[in-house]
Coordinates of N, CA, C and O in Angstrom, one line a residue:
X14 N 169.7 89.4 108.2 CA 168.5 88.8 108.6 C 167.4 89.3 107.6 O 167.2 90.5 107.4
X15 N 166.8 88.4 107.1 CA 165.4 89.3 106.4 C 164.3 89.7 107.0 O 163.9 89.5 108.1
X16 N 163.7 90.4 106.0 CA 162.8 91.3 106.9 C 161.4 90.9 107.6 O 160.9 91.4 108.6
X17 N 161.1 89.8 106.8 CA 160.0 88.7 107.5 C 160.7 88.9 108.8 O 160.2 89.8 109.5
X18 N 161.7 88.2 109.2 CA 162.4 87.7 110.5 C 162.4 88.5 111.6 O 162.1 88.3 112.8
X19 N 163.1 89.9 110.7 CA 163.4 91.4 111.6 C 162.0 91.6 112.1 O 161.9 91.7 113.4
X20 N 160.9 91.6 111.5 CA 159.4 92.3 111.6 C 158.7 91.3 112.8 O 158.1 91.8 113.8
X21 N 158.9 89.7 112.6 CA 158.6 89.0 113.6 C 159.4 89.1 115.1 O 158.8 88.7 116.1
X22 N 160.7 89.6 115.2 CA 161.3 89.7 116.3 C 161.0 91.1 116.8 O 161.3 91.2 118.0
X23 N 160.3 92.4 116.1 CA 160.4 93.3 117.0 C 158.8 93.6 117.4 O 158.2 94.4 118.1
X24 N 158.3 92.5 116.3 CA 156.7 92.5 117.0 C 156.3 91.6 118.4 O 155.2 91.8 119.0
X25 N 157.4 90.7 118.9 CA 158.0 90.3 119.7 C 158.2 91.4 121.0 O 157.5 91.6 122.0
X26 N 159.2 91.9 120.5 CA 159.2 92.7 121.9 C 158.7 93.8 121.8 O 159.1 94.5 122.7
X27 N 157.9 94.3 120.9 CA 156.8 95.6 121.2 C 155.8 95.0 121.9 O 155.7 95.4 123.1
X28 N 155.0 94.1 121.5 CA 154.5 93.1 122.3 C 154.8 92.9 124.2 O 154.3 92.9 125.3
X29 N 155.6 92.8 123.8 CA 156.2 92.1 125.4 C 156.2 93.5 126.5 O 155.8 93.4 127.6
X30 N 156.7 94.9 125.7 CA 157.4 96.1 126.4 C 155.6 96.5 126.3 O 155.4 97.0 127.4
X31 N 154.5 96.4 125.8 CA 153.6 96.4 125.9 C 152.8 95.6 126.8 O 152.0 96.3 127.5
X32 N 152.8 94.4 127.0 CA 152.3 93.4 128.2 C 152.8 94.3 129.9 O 152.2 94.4 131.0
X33 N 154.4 94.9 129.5 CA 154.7 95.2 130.9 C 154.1 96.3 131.4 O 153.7 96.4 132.5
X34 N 154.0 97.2 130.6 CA 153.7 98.8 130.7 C 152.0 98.4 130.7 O 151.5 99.1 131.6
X35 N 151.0 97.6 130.1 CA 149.8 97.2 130.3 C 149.1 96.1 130.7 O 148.2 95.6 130.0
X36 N 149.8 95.6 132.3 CA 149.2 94.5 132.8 C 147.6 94.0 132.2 O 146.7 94.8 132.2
X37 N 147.4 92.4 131.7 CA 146.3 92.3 131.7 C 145.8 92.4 130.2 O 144.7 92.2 129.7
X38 N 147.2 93.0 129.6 CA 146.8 93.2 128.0 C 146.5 91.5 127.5 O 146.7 90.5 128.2
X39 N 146.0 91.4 126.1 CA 145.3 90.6 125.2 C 146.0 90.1 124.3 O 145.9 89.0 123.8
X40 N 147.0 91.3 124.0 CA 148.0 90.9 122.6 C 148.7 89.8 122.5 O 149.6 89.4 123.3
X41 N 148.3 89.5 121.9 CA 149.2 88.3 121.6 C 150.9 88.3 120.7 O 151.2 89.2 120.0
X42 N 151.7 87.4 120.7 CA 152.9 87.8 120.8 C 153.5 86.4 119.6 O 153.0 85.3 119.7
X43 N 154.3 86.6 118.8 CA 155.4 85.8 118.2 C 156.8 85.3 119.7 O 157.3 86.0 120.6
X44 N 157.1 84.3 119.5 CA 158.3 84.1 120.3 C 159.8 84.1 119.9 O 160.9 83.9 120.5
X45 N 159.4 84.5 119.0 CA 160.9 84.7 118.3 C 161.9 85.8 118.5 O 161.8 86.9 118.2
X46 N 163.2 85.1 119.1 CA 163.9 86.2 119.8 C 164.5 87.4 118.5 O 164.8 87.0 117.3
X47 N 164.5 88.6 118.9 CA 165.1 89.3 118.0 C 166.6 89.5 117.9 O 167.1 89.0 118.9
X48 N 167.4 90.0 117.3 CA 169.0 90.2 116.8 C 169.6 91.3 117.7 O 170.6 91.2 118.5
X49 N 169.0 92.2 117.5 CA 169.6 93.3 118.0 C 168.0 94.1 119.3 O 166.8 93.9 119.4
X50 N 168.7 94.9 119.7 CA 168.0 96.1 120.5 C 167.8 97.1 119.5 O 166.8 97.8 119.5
X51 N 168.8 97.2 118.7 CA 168.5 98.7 118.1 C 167.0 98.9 116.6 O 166.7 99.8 115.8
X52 N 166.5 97.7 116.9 CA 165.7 97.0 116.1 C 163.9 97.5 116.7 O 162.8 97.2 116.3
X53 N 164.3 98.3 117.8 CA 162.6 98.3 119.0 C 161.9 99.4 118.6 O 161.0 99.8 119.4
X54 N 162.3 100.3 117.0 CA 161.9 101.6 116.8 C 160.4 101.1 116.2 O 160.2 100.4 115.2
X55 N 159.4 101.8 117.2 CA 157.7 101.7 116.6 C 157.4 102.5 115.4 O 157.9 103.7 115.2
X56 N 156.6 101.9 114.6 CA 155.8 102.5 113.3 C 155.2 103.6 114.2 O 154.9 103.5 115.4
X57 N 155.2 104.7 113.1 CA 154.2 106.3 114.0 C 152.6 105.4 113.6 O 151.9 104.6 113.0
X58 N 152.8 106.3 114.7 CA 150.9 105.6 114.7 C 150.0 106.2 113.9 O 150.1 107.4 113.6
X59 N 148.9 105.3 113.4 CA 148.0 105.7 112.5 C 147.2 107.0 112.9 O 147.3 107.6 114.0
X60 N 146.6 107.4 112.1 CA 145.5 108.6 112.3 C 144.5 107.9 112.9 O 144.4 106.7 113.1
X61 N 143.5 109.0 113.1 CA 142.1 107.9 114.0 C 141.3 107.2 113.0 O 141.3 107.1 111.8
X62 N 140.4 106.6 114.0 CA 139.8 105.8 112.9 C 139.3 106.0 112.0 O 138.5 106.9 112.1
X63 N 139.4 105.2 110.4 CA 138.4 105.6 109.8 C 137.0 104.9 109.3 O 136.7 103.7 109.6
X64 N 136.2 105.5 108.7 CA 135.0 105.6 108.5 C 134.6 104.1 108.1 O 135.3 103.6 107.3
X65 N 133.8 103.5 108.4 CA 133.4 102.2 108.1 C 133.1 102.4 106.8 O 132.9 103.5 106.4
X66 N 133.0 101.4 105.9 CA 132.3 101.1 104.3 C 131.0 100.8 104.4 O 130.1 101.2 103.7
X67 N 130.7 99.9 105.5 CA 129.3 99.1 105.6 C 129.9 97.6 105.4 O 129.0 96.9 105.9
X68 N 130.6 97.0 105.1 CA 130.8 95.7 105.1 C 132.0 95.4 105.5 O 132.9 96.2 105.6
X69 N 132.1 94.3 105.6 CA 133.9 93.5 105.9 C 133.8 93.0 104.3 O 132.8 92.8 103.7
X70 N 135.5 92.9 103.9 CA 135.8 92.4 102.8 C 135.5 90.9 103.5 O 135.5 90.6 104.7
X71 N 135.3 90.1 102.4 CA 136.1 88.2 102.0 C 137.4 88.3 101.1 O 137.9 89.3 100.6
X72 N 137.8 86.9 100.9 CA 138.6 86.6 100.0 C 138.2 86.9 98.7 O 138.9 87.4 97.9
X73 N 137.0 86.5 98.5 CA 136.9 87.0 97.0 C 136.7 88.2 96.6 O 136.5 88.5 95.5
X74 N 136.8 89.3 97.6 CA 137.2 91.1 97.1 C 138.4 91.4 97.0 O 138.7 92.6 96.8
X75 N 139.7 90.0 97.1 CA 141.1 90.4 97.3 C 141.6 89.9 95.2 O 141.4 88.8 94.7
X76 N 142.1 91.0 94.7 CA 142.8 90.3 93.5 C 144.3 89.9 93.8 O 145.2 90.6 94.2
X77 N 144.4 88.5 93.5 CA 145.2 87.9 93.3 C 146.0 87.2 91.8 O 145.5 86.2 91.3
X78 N 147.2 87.8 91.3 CA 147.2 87.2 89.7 C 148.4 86.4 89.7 O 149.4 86.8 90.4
X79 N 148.6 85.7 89.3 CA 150.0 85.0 89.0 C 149.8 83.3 89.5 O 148.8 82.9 89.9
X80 N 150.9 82.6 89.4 CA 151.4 81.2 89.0 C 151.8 80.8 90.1 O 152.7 81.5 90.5
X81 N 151.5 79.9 90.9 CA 152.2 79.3 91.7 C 153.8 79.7 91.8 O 154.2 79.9 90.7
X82 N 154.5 79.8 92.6 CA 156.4 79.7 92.2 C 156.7 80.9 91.8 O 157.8 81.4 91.8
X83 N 155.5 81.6 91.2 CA 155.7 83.7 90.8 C 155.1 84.2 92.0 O 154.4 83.8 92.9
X84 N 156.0 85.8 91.7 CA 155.5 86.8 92.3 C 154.0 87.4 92.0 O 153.6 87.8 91.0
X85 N 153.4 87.2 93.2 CA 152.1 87.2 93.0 C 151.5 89.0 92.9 O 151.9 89.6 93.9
X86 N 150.8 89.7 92.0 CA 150.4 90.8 92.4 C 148.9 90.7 93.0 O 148.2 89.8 92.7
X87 N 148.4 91.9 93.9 CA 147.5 91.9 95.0 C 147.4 93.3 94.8 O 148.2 94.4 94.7
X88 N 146.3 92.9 94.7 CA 144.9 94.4 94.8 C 144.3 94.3 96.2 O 143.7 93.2 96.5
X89 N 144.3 95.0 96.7 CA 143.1 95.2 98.0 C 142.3 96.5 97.7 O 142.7 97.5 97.3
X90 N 140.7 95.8 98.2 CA 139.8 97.3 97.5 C 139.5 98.1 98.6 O 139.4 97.8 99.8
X91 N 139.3 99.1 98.0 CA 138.8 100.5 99.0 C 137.6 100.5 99.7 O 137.3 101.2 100.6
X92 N 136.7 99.3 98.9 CA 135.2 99.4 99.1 C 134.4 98.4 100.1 O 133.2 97.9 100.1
X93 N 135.5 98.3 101.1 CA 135.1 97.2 102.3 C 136.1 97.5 103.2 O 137.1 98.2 103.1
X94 N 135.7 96.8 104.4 CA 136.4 97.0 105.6 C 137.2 95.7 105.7 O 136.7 94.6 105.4
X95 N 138.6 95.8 106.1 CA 139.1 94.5 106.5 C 138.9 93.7 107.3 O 138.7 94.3 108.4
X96 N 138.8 92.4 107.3 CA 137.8 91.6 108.1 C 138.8 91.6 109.4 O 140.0 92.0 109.4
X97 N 137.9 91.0 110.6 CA 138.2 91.1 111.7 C 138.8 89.4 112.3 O 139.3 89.0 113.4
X98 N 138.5 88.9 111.6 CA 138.9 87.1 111.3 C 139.3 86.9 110.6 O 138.9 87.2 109.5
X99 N 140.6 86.0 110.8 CA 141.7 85.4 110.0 C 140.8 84.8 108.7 O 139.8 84.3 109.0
X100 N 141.1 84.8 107.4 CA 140.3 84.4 106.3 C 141.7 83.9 105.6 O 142.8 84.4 105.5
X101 N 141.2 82.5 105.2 CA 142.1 81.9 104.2 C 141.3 81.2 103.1 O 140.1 80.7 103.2
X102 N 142.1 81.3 101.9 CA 142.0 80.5 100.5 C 142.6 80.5 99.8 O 143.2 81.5 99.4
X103 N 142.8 79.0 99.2 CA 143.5 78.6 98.0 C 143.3 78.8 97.1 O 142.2 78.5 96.6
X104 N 144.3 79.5 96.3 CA 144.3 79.8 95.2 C 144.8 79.0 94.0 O 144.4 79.1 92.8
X105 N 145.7 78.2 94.6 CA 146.0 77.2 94.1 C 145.9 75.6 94.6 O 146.6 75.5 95.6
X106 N 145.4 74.7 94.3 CA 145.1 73.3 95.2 C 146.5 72.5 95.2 O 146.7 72.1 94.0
X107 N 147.2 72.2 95.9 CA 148.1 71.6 95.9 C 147.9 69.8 96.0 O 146.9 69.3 95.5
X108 N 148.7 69.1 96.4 CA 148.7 68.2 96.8 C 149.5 67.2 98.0 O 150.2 67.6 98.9
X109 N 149.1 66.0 97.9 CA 149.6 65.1 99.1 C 149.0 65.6 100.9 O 148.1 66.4 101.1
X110 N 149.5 65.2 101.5 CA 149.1 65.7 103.1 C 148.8 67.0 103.7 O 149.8 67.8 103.8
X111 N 147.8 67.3 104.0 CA 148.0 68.8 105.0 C 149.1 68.8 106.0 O 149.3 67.9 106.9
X112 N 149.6 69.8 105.8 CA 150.3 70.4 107.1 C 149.6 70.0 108.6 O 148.5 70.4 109.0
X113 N 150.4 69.3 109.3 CA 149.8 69.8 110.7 C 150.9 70.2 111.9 O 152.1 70.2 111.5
X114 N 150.6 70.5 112.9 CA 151.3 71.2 114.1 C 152.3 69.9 114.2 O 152.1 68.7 114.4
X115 N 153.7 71.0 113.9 CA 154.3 70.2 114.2 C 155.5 70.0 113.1 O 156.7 69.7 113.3
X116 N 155.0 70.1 112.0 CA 155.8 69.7 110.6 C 156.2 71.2 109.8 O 155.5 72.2 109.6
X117 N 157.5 70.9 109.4 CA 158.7 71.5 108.7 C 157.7 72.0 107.3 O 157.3 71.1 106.5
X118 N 157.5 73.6 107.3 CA 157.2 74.3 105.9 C 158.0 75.0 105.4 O 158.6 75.8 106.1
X119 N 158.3 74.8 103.7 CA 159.0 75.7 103.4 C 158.1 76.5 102.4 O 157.4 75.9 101.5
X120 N 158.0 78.1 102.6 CA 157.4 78.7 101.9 C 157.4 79.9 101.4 O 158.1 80.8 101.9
X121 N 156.6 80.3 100.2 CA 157.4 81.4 99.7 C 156.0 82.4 99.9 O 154.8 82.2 100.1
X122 N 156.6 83.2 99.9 CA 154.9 84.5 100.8 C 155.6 85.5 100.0 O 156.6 85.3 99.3
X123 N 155.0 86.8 100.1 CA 154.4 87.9 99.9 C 153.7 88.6 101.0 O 152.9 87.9 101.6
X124 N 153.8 89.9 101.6 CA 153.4 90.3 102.3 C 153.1 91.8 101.8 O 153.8 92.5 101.3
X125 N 151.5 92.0 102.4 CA 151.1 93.3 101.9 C 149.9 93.8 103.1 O 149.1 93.1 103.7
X126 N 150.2 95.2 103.3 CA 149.4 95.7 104.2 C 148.2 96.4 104.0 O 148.1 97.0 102.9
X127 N 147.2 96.4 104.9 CA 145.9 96.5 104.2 C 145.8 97.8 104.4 O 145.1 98.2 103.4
X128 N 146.2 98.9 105.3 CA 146.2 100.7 105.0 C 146.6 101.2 103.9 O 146.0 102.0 103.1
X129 N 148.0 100.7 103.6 CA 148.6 101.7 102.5 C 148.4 100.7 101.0 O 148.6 101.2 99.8
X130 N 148.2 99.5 101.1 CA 148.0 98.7 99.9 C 148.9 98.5 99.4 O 149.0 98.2 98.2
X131 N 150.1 98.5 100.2 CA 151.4 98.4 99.7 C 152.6 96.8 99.9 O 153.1 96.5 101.0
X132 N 152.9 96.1 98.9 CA 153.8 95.4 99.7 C 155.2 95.4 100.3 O 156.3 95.8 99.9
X133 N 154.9 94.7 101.5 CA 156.1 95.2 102.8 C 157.3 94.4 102.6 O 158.4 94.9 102.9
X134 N 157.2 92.9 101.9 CA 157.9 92.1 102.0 C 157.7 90.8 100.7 O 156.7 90.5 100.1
X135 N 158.8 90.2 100.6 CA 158.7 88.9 100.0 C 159.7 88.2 99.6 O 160.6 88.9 99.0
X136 N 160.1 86.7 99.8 CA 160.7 86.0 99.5 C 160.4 85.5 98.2 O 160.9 84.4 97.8
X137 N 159.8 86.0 97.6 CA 159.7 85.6 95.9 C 161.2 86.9 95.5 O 162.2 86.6 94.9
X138 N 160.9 87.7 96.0 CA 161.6 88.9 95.2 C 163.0 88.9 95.9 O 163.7 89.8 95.6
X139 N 163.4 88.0 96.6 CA 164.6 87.6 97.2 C 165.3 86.5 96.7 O 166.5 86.4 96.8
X140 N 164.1 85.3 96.0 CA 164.5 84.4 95.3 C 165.4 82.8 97.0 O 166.3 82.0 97.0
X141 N 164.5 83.3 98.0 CA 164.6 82.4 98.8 C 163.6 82.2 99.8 O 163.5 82.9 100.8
X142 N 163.0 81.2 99.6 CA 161.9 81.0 100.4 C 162.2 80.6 101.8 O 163.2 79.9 102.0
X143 N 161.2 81.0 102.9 CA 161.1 80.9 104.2 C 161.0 79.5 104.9 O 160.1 78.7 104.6
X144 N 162.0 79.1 105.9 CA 161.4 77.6 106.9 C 160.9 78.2 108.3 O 161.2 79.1 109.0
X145 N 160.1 77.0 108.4 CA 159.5 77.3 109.5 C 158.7 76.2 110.2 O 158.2 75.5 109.3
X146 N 158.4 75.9 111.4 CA 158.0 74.7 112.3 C 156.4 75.4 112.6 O 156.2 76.3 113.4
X147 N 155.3 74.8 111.7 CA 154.2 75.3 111.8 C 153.7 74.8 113.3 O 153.7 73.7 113.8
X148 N 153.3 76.0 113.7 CA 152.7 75.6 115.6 C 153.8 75.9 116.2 O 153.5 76.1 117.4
X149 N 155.1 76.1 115.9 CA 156.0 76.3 117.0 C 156.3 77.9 117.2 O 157.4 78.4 117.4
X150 N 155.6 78.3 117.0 CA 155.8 80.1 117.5 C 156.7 81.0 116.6 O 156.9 82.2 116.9
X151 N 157.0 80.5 115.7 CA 158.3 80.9 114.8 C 158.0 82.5 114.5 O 158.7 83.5 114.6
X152 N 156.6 82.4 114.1 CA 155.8 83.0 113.3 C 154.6 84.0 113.8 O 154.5 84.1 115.0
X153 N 153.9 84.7 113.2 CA 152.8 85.5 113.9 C 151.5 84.1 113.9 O 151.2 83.3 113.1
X154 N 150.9 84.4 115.0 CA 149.5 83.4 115.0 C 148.8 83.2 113.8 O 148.5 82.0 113.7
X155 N 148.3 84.0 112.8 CA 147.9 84.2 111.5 C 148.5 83.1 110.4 O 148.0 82.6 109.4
X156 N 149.7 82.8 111.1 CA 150.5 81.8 109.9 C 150.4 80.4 110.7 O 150.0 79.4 109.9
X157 N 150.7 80.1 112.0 CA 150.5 79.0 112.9 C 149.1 78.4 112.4 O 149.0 77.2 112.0
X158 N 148.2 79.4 112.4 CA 146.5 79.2 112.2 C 146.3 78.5 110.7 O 145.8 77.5 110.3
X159 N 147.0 79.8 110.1 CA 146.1 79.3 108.8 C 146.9 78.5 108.2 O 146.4 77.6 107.4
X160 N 147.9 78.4 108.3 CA 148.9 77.3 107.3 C 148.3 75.8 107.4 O 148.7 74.8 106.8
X161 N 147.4 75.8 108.6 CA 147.3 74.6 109.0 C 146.7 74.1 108.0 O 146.2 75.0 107.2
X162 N 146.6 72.3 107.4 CA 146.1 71.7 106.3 C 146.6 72.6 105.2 O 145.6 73.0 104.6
X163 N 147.8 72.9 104.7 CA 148.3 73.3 103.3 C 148.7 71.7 102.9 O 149.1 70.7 103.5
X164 N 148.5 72.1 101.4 CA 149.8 71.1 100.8 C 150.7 71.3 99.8 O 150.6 72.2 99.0
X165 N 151.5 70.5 99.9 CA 152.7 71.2 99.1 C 152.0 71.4 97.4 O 151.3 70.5 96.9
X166 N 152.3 72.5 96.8 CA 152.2 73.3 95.7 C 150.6 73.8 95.4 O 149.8 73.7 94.5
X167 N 150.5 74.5 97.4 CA 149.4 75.4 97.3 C 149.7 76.7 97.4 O 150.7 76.9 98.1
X168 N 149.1 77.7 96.8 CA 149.2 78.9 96.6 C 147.7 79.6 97.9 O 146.5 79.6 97.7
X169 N 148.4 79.9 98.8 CA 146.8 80.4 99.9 C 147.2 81.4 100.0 O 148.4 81.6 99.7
X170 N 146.1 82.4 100.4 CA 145.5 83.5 100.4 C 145.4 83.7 102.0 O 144.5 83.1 102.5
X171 N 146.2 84.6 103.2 CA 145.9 84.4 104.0 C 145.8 86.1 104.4 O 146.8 86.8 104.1
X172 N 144.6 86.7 105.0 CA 144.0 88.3 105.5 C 144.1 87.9 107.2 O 143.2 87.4 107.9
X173 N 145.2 88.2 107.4 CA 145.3 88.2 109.0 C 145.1 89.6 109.7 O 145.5 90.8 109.4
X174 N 144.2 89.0 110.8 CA 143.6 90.4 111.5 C 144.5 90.8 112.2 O 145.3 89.9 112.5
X175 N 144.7 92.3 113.0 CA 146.0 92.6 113.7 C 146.0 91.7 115.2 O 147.0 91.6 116.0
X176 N 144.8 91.3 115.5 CA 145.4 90.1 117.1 C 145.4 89.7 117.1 O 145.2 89.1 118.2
X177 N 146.1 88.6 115.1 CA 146.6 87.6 115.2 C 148.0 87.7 114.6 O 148.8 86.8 114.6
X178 N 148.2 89.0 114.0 CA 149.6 89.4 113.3 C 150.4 90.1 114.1 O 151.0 89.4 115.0
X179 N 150.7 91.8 114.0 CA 151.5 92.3 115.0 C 151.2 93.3 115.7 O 151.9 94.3 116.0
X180 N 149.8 93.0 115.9 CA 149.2 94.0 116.9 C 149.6 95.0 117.2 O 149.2 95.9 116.5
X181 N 150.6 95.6 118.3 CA 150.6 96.9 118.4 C 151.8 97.6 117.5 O 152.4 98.7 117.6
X182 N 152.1 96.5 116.4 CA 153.4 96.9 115.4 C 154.7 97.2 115.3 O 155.3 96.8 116.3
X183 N 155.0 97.5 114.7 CA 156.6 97.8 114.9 C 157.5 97.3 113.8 O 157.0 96.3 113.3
X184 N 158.7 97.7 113.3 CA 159.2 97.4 112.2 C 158.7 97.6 110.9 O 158.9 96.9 110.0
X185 N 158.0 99.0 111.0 CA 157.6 99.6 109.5 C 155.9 99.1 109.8 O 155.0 99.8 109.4
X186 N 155.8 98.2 110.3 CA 154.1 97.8 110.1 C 153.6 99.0 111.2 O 154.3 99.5 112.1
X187 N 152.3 99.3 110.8 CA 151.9 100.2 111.3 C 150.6 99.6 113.0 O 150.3 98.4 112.7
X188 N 150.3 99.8 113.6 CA 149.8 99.8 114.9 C 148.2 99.3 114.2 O 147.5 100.2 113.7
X189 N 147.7 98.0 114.3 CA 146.5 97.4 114.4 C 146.3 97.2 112.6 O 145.3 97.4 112.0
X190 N 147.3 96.8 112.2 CA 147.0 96.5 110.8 C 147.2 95.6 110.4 O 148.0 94.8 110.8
X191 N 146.2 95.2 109.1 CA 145.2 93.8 108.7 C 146.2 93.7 108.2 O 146.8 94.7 108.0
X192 N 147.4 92.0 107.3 CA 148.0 92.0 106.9 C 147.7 90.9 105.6 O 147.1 89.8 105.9
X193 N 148.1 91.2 104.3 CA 147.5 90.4 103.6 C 148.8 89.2 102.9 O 149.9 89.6 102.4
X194 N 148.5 88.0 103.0 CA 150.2 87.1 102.8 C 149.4 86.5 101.5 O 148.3 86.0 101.5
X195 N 150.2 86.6 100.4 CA 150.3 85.4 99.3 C 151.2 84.4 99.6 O 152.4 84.6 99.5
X196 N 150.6 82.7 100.2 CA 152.2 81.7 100.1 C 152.2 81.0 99.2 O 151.3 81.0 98.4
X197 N 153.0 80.3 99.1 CA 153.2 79.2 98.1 C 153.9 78.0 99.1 O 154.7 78.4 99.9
X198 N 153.5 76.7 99.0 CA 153.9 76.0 99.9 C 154.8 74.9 98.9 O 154.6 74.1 98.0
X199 N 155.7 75.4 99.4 CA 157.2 74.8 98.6 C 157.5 73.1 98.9 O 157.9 72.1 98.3
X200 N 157.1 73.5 100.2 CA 157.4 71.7 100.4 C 156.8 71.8 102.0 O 156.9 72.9 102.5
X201 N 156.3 70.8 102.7 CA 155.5 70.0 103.7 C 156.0 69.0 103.8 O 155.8 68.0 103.1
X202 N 156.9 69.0 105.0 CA 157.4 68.6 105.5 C 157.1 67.4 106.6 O 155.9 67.6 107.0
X203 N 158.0 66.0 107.1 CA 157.0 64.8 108.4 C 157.4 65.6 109.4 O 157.2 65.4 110.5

């Protein structure tokens, strides 16, 4: 199973084992069943909070370098705060129909976290890109959301806040962290 999949199934049921133990919770959840049990081990939790910069980052504080169909490299800067709302942009303009709820994407991402500036994942570097039923829960809200109106042979920029990604974490992602996706939208699907 790849690690996209693993990270969405146990943010799943951290999520869930968290709903039970805090009636009334907010978090929001992926529905995607996971593989195994032995899969439910939490990221250690962050240190306390840190210091504000004075601003939230945008997209345009995020470097992004590379080609459509390449592995994209990503800078995130030290000198802003990660925003608190999903932010998306194209980096590359594709064409034909946007995506809407409901239709078959295939797509190739990158994934990078906004504490350690490190990337967690990618299907470029696997050399097989991701499907998925945009709107149908497959996925963390951050991707349901923003993928919406892609078109095929766009390159977006998507800074998902953690209560729209994997909130209380798990699977190596760390507890309330901003996540940063390079996609490439391979094909858009009826």
């Amino acid at each position: 199973m790849h690690t996209f999949g693993r990270i969405i199934g146990i943010g799943t049921m951290t999520a869930a084992a968290f709903t039970l133990v805090a009636c009334g919770s907010d978090d929001k959840a992926s529905s995607t069943p996971s593989a195994t049990s032995a899969a439910t081990s939490a990221a250690p939790a962050q240190a306390g909070p840190t210091q504000s910069k004075g601003r939230e980052c945008t997209a345009e504080d995020i470097s992004v370098s590379g080609d459509f169909g390449t592995a994209p490299k990503v800078t995130i800067p030290d000198n802003c705060d990660p925003p608190k709302t999903l932010i998306t942009k194209d980096l590359v303009q594709g064409s034909g129909p946007g995506a809407a709820s409901g239709q078959e994407l295939t797509m190739n991402y990158a994934l990078f976290t906004w504490s350690n500036k490190q990337k967690k994942d990618s299907s470029f570097d696997r050399g097989t890109p991701f499907q998925l039923t945009l709107g149908g829960g497959q996925v963390i809200e951050g991707w349901d959301k923003g993928l919406v109106g892609v078109q095929q042979g766009t390159r977006r920029l998507l800074i998902v806040p953690p209560d729209l990604g994997y909130g209380a974490g798990g699977r190596g992602i760390a507890p309330n962290e901003t996540l940063v996706f390079v996609t490439d939208a391979v094909s858009v699907g009826k």
